[in-house]
Short mmCIF file of C-alpha atoms and ligand atoms in Angstrom, two decimals:
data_model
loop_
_atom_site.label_atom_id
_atom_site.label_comp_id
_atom_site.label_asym_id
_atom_site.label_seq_id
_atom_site.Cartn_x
_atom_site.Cartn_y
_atom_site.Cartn_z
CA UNK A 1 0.00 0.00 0.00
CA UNK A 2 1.47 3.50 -0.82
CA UNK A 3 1.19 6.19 2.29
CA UNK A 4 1.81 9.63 0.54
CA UNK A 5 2.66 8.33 -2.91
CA UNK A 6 5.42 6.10 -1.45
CA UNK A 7 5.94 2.66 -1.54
CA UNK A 8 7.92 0.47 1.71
CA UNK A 9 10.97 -1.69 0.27
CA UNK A 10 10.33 -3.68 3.00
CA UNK A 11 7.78 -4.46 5.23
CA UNK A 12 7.84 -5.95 8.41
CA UNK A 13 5.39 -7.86 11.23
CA UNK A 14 5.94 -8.38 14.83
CA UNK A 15 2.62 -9.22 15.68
CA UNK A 16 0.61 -11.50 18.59
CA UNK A 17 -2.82 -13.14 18.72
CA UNK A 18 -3.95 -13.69 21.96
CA UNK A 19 -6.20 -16.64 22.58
CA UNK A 20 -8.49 -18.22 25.49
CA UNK A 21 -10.57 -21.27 26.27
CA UNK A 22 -14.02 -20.46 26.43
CA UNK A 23 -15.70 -23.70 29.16
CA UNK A 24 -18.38 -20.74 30.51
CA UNK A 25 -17.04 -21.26 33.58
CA UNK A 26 -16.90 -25.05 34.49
CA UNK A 27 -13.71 -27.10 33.97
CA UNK A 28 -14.69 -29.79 30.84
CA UNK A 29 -12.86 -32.03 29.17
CA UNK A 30 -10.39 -30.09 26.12
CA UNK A 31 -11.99 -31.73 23.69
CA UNK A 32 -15.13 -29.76 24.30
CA UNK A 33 -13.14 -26.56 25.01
CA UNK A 34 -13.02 -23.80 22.00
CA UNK A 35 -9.95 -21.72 21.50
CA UNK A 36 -10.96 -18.29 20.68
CA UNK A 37 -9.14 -15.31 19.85
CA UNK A 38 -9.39 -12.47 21.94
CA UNK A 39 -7.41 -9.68 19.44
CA UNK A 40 -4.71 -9.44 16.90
CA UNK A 41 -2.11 -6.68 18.40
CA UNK A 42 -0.34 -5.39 15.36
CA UNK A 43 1.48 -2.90 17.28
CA UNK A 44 3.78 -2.76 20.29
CA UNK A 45 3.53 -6.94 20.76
CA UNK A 46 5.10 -6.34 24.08
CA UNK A 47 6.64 -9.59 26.65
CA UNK A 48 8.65 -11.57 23.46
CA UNK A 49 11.71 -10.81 25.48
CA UNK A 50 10.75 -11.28 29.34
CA UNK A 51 8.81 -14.17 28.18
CA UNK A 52 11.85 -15.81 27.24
CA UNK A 53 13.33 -15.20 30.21
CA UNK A 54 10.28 -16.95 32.16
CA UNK A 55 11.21 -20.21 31.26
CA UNK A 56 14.39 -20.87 33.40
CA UNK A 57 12.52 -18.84 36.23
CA UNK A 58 10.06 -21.46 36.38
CA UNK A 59 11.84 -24.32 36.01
CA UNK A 60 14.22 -22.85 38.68
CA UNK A 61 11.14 -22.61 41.18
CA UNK A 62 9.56 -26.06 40.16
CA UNK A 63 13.21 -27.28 40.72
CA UNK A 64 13.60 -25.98 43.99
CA UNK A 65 10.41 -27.40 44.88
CA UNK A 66 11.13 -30.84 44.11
CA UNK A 67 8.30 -30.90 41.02
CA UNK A 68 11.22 -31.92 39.23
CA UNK A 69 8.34 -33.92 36.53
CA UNK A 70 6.39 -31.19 35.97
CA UNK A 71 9.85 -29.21 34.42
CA UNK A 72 10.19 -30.92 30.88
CA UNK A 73 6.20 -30.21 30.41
CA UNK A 74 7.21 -26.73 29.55
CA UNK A 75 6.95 -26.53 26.34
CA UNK A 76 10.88 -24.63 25.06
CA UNK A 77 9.86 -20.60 24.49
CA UNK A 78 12.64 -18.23 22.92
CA UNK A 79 10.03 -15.85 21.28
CA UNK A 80 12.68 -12.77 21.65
CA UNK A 81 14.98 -14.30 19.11
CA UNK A 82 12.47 -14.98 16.18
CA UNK A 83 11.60 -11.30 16.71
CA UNK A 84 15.45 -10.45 16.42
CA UNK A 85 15.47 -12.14 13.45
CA UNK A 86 12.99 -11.03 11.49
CA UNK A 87 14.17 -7.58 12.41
CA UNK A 88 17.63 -8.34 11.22
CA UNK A 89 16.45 -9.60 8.27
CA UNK A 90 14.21 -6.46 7.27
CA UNK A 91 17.47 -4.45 8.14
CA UNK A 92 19.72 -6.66 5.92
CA UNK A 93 17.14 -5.98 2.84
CA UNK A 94 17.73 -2.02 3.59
CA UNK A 95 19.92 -0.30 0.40
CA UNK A 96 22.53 0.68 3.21
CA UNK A 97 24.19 -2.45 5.31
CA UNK A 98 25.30 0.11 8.21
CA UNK A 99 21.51 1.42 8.29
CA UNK A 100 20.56 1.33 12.63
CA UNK A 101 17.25 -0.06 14.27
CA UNK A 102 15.43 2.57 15.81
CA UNK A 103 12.91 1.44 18.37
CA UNK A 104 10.62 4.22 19.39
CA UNK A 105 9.70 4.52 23.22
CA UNK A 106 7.57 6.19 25.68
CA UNK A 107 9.24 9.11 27.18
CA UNK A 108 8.61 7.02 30.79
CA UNK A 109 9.38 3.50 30.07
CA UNK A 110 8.26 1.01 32.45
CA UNK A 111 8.78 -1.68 30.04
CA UNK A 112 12.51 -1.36 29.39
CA UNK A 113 13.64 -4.57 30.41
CA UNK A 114 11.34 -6.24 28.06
CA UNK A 115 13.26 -3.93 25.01
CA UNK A 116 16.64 -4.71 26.63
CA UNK A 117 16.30 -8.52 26.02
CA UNK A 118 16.29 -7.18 22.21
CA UNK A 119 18.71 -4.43 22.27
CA UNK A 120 21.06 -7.49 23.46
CA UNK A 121 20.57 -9.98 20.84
CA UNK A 122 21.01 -7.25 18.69
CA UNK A 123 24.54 -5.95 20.08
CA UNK A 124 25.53 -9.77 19.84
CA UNK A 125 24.82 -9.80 16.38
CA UNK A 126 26.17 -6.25 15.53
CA UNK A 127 23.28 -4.49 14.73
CA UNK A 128 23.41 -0.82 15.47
CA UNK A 129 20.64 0.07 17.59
CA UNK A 130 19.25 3.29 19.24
CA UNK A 131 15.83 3.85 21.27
CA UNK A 132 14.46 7.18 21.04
CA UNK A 133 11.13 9.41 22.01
CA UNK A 134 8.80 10.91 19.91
CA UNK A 135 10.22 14.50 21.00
CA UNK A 136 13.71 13.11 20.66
CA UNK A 137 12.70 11.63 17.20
CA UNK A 138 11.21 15.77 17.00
CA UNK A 139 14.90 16.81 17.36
CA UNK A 140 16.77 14.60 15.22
CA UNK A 141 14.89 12.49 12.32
CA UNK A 142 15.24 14.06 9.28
CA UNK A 143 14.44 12.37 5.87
CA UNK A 144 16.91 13.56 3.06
CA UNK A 145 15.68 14.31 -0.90
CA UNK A 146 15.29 10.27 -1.44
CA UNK A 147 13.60 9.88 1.73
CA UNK A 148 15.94 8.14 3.68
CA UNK A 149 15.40 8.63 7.49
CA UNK A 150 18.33 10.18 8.89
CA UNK A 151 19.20 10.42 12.94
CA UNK A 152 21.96 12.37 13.06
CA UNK A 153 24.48 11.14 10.72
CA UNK A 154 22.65 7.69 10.72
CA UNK A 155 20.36 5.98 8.55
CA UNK A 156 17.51 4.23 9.65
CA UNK A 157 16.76 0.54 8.33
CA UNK A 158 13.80 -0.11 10.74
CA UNK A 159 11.82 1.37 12.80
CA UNK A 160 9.75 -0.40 15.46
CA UNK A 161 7.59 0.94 17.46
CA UNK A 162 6.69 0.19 21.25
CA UNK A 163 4.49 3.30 21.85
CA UNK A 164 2.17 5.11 19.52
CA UNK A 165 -1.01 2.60 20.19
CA UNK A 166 -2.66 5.33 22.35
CA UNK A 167 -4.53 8.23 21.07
CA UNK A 168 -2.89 9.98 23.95
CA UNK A 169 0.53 9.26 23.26
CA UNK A 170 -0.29 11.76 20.25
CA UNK A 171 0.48 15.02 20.64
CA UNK A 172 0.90 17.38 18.13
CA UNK A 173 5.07 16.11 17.93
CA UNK A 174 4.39 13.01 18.05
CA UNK A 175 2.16 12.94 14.77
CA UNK A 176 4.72 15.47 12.78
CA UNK A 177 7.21 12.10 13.99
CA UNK A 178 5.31 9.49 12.80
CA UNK A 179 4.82 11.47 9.30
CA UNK A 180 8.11 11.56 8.69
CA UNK A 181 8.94 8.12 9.50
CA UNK A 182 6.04 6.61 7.54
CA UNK A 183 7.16 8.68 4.36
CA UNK A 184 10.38 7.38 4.48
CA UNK A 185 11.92 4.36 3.54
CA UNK A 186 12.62 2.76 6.69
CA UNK A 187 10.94 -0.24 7.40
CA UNK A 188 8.15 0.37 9.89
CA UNK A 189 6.52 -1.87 12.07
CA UNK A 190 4.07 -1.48 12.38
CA UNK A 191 3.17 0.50 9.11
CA UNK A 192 -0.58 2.49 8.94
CA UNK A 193 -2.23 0.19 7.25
CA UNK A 194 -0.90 -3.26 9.61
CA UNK A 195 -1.89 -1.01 12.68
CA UNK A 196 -5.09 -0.07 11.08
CA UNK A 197 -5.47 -4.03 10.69
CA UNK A 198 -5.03 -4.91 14.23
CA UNK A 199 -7.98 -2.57 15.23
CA UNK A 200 -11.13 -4.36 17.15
CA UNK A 201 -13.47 -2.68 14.57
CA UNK A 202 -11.56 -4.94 11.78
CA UNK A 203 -11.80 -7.99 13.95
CA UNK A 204 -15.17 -7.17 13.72
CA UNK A 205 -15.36 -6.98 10.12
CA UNK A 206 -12.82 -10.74 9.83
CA UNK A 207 -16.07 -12.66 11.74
CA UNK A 208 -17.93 -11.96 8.72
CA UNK A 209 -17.31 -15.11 5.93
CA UNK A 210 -18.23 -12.43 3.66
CA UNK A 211 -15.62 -10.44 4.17
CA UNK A 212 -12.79 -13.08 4.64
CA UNK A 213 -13.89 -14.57 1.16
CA UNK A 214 -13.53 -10.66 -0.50
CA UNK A 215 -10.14 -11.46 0.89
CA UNK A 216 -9.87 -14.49 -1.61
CA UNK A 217 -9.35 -17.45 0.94
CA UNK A 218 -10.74 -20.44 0.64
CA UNK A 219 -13.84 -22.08 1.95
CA UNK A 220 -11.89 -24.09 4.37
CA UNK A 221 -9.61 -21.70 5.28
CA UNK A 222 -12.53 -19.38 6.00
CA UNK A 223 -14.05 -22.57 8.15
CA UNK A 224 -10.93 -22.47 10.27
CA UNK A 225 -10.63 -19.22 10.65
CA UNK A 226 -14.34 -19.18 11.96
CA UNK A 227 -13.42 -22.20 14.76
CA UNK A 228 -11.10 -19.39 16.82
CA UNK A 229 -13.18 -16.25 15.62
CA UNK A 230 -16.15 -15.48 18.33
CA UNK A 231 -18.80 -13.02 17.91
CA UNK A 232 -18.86 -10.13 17.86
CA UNK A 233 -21.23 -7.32 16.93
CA UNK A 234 -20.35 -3.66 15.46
CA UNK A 235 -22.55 -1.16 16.88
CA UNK A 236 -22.83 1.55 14.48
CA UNK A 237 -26.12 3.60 14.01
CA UNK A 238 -29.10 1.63 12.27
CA UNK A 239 -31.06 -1.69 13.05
CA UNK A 240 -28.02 -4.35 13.39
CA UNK A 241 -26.20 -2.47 16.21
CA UNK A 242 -29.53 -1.45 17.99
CA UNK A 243 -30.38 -5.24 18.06
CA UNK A 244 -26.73 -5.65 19.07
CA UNK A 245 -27.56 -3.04 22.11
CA UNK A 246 -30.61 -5.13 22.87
CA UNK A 247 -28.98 -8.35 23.10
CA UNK A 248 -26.54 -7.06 25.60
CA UNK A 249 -29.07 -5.41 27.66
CA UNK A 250 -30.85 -8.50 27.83
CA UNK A 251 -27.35 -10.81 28.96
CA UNK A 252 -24.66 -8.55 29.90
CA UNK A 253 -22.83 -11.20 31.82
CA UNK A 254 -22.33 -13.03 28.47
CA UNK A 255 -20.47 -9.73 25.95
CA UNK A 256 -17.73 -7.57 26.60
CA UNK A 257 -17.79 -4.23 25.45
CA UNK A 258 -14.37 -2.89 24.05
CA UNK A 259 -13.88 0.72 22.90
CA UNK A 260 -11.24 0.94 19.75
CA UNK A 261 -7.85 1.36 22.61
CA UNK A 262 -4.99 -1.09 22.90
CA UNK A 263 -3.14 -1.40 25.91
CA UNK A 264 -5.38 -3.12 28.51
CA UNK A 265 -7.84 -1.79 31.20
CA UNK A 266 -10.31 -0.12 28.52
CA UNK A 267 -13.09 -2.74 27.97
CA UNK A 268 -16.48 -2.22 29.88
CA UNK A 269 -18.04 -5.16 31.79
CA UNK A 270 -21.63 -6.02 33.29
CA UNK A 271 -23.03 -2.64 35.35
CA UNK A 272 -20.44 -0.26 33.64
CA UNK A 273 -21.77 -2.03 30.26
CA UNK A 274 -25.04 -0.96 31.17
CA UNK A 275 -24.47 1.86 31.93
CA UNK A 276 -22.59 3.20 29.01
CA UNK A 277 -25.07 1.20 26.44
CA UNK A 278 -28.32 2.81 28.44
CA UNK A 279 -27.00 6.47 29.30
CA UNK A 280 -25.34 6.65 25.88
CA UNK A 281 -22.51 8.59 27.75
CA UNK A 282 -19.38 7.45 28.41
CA UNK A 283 -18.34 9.36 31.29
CA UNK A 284 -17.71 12.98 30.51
CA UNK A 285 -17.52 12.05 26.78
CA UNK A 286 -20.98 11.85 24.73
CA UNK A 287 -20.71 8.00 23.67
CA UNK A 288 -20.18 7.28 19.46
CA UNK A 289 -21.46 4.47 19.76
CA UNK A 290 -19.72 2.60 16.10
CA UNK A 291 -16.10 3.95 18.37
CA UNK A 292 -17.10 0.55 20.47
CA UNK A 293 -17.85 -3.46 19.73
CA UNK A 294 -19.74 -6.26 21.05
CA UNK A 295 -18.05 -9.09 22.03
CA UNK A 296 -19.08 -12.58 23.41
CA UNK A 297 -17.39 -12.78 26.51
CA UNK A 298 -15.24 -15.93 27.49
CA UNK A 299 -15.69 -17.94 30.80
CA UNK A 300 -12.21 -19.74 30.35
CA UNK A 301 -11.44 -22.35 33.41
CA UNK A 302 -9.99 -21.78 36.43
CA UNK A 303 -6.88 -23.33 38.13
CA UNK A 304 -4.96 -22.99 41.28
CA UNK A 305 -2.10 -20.90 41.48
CA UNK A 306 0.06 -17.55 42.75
CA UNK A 307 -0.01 -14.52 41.25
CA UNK A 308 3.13 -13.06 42.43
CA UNK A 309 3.38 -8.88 42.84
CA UNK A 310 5.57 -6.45 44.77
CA UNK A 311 3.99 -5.00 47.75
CA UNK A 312 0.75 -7.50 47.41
CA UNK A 313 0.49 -11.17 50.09
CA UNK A 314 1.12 -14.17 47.97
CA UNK A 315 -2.24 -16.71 48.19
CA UNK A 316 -3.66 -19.71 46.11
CA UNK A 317 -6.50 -18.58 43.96
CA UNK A 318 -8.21 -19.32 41.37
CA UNK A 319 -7.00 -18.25 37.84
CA UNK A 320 -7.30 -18.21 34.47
CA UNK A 321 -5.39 -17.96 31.46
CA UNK A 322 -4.96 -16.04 28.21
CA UNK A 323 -2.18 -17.50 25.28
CA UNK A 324 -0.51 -15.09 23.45
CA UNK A 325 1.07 -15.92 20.06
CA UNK A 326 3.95 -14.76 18.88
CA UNK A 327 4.20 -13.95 14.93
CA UNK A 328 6.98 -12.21 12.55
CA UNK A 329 7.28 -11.50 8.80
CA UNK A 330 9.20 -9.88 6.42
CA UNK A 331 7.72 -9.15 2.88
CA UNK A 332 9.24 -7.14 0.15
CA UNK A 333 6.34 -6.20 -2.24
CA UNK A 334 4.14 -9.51 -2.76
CA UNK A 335 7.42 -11.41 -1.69
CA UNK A 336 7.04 -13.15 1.58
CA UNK A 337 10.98 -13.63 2.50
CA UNK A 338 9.78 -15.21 6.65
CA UNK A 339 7.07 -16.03 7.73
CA UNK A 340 6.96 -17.18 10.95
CA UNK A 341 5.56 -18.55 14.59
CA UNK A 342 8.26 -17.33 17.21
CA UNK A 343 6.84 -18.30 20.36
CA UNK A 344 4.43 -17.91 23.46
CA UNK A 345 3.38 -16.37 26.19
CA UNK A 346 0.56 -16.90 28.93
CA UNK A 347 -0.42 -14.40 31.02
CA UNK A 348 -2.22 -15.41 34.35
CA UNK A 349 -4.90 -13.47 36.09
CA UNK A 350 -7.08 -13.80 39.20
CA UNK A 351 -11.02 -15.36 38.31
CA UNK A 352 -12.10 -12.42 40.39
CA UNK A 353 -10.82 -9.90 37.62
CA UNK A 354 -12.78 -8.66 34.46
CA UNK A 355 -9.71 -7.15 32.19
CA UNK A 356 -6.28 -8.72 31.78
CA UNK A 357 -3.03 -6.97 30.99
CA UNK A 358 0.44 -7.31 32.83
CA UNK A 359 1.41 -3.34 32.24
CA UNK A 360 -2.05 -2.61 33.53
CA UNK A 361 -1.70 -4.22 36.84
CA UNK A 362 -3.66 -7.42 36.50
CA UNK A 363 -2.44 -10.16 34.81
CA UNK A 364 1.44 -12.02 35.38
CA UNK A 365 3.38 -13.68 32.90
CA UNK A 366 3.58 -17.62 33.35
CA UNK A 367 4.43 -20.58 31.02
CA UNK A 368 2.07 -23.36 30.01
CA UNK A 369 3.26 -26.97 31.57
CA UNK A 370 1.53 -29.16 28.58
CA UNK A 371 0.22 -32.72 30.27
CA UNK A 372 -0.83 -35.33 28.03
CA UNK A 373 -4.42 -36.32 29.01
CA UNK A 374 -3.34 -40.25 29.97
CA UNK A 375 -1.13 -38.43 32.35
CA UNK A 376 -3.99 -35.77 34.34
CA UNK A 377 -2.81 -37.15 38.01
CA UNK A 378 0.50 -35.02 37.23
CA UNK A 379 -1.56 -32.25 37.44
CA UNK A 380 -2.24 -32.74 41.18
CA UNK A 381 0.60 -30.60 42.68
P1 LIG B 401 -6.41 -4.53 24.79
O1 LIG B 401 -6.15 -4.16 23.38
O2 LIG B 401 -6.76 -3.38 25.65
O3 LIG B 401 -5.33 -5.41 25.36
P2 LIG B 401 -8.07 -6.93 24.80
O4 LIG B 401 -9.06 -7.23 23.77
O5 LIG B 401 -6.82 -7.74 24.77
O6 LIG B 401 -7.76 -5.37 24.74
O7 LIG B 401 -8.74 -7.06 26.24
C1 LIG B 401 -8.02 -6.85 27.44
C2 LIG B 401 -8.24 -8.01 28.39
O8 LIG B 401 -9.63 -8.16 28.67
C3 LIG B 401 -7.80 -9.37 27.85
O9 LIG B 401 -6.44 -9.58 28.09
C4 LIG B 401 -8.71 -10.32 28.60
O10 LIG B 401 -8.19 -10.59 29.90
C5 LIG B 401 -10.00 -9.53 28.77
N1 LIG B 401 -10.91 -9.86 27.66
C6 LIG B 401 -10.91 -9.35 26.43
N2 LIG B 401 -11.85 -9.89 25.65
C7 LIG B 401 -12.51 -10.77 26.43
C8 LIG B 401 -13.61 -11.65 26.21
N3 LIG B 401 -14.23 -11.71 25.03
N4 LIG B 401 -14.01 -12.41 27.24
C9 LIG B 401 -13.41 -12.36 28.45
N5 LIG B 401 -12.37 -11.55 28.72
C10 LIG B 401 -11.91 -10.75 27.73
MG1 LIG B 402 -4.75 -7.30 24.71
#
């Protein structure tokens, strides 16, 4: 797709589809559990690199307390270097083989150790790389008259963001930034139209056969695609999303609504649900109603464990699960040059909580012990 009469050389995809069982509460057997999707993040896949990490954590706790069979169960999770190498690879299709890596931050970064586990395998493999603010970016990006991006001295290969998924991390500075980066020809990843993709309103639109056939796939890729895809309703003005409204009013235990915000902590559940969908206000904001979706809400099962956070007791609860994904690619023009499935992660969260997210404060990174079903006594801890 050209952005401002310019085509990408490259393109590149760091993306994550996050997935959970849907049982509506009750623990069956996993043959009768569904797998759904819960979003596509297209931007700012965050946790590749601290998931990586979690691994040898856990099998150093399950070590030291003598659960020494439940260690090789892990499944093996590196998902930080299948995103280094798809980002090497973008760089080493760049014109210029000295070109740097630009990852673009928040100005506070509370996920910085996450980035480091990258900026690492990176310095290993001698790959210039710099991490740099929208207001820095302000400062110092420049494109030249071929539009190359320019820091400094230094050209840019790739750019990848790990901010810019929040309307308020926009500012006026921030947009002139990510003007000049998308006219240049850096790789970015995301680039408008892949973020645009990863929206909840196009998720929307993907549930529709309809739609995925306009896309040209098949009939059974379409039927797959439709065994992880749940329901869920747009809400824009006219009959469908009024029925839509109704539906919820009438079961809001069984939808979530989401507004069109990554990042965690946004959807609306039960009584807040209500509220918005009745007052038709969404707090101090006059609701647009098509700026939201409908989706069925998962009851996924519930196991034991510890959710472990500074400054909170530790205490066996129940909790459930969400599995993340972990995709790259690397396409110049129609040419797909990698394609592929890097790794996991599963975040953990107390049954008593609505929303997920680690960064938000409610959900903690854990690893998935896989235990064939002839073998469900291991399970007993
Ligand atoms: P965001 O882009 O803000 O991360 P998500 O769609 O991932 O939005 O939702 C945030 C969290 O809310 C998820 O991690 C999950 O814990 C919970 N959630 C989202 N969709 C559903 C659903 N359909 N059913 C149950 N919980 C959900
Ligand atoms: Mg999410």
């Amino acid at each position: 797709m050209k952005v401002d009469g310019i085509t990408k050389p490259v393109t590149l995809g760091i993306i994550r589809s996050d997935y959970m069982l849907d049982s509506e509460g009750t623990v069956k057997h996993l043959d009768d559990m569904v797998l759904w999707q819960v979003e596509l993040n297209t931007i700012a896949a965050s946790f590749g690199g601290v998931a990586s990490k979690m691994l040898s954590l856990h099998r150093h706790v399950l070590r030291s307390a003598g659960l020494h069979h439940l260690i090789d169960l892990m499944p093996d999770n590196n998902p930080i270097a299948g995103i280094a190498d798809a980002i090497i690879c973008a760089r080493k299709l760049y014109k210029n083989p000295q070109a740097l890596v630009l990852l673009v931050c928040h100005e506070f970064e509370r996920n910085v150790f996450d980035q480091n586990c990258l900026h690492y395998i990176l310095q290993e493999r001698d790959v210039p790389f710099v991490r740099k603010t929208f207001a820095e970016l302000d400062q110092q990006a420049r494109l030249d008259d071929k539009r190359s991006l320019y820091i400094g001295q230094k050209e840019v290969a790739v750019v990848y963001y790990r901010t810019g998924y929040d309307p308020q991390q926009y500012d006026e500075v921030a947009w002139r930034v990510r003007r000049i980066l998308e006219r240049s020809l850096a790789a970015c990843c995301p680039d408008i139209p892949t973020q645009l993709a990863g929206t909840k309103k196009v998720q929307q639109k993907l549930t529709s056969p309809d739609e995925l056939s306009s896309l040209g796939l098949s009939g059974t890729c379409i039927a797959r695609l439709q065994q992880t895809f749940t329901t869920i309703h747009g809400l824009d003005e006219g009959e469908e999303g009024d029925m839509a409204v109704q539906k919820a009013l009438a079961n809001p235990d069984q939808y979530v609504l989401k507004p069109q915000r990554e990042g965690g902590g946004n959807n609306l559940y039960d009584e807040d649900m209500v509220r918005v969908l009745t007052s038709g206000r969404d707090g101090e904001r006059g609701m647009d109603r098509a700026a939201y979706i409908l989706m069925h809400r998962f009851r996924p099962p519930s196991s034991r464990n510890v959710v472990i956070c500074p400054g909170a007791p530790c205490h066996v609860q129940p909790c459930v699960s969400e599995l993340g994904v972990f995709g790259s690619y690397v396409r110049c023009g129609t040419e797909m040059i990698l394609n592929n499935c890097c790794g996991h992660l599963l975040r953990s969260k107390s049954l008593a909580l609505k929303d997920g997210g680690v960064m938000a404060g409610n959900a903690a990174l854990n690893n998935p012990c896989l235990v064939p079903m002839s073998a469900q006594p291991l399970l007993k801890l």
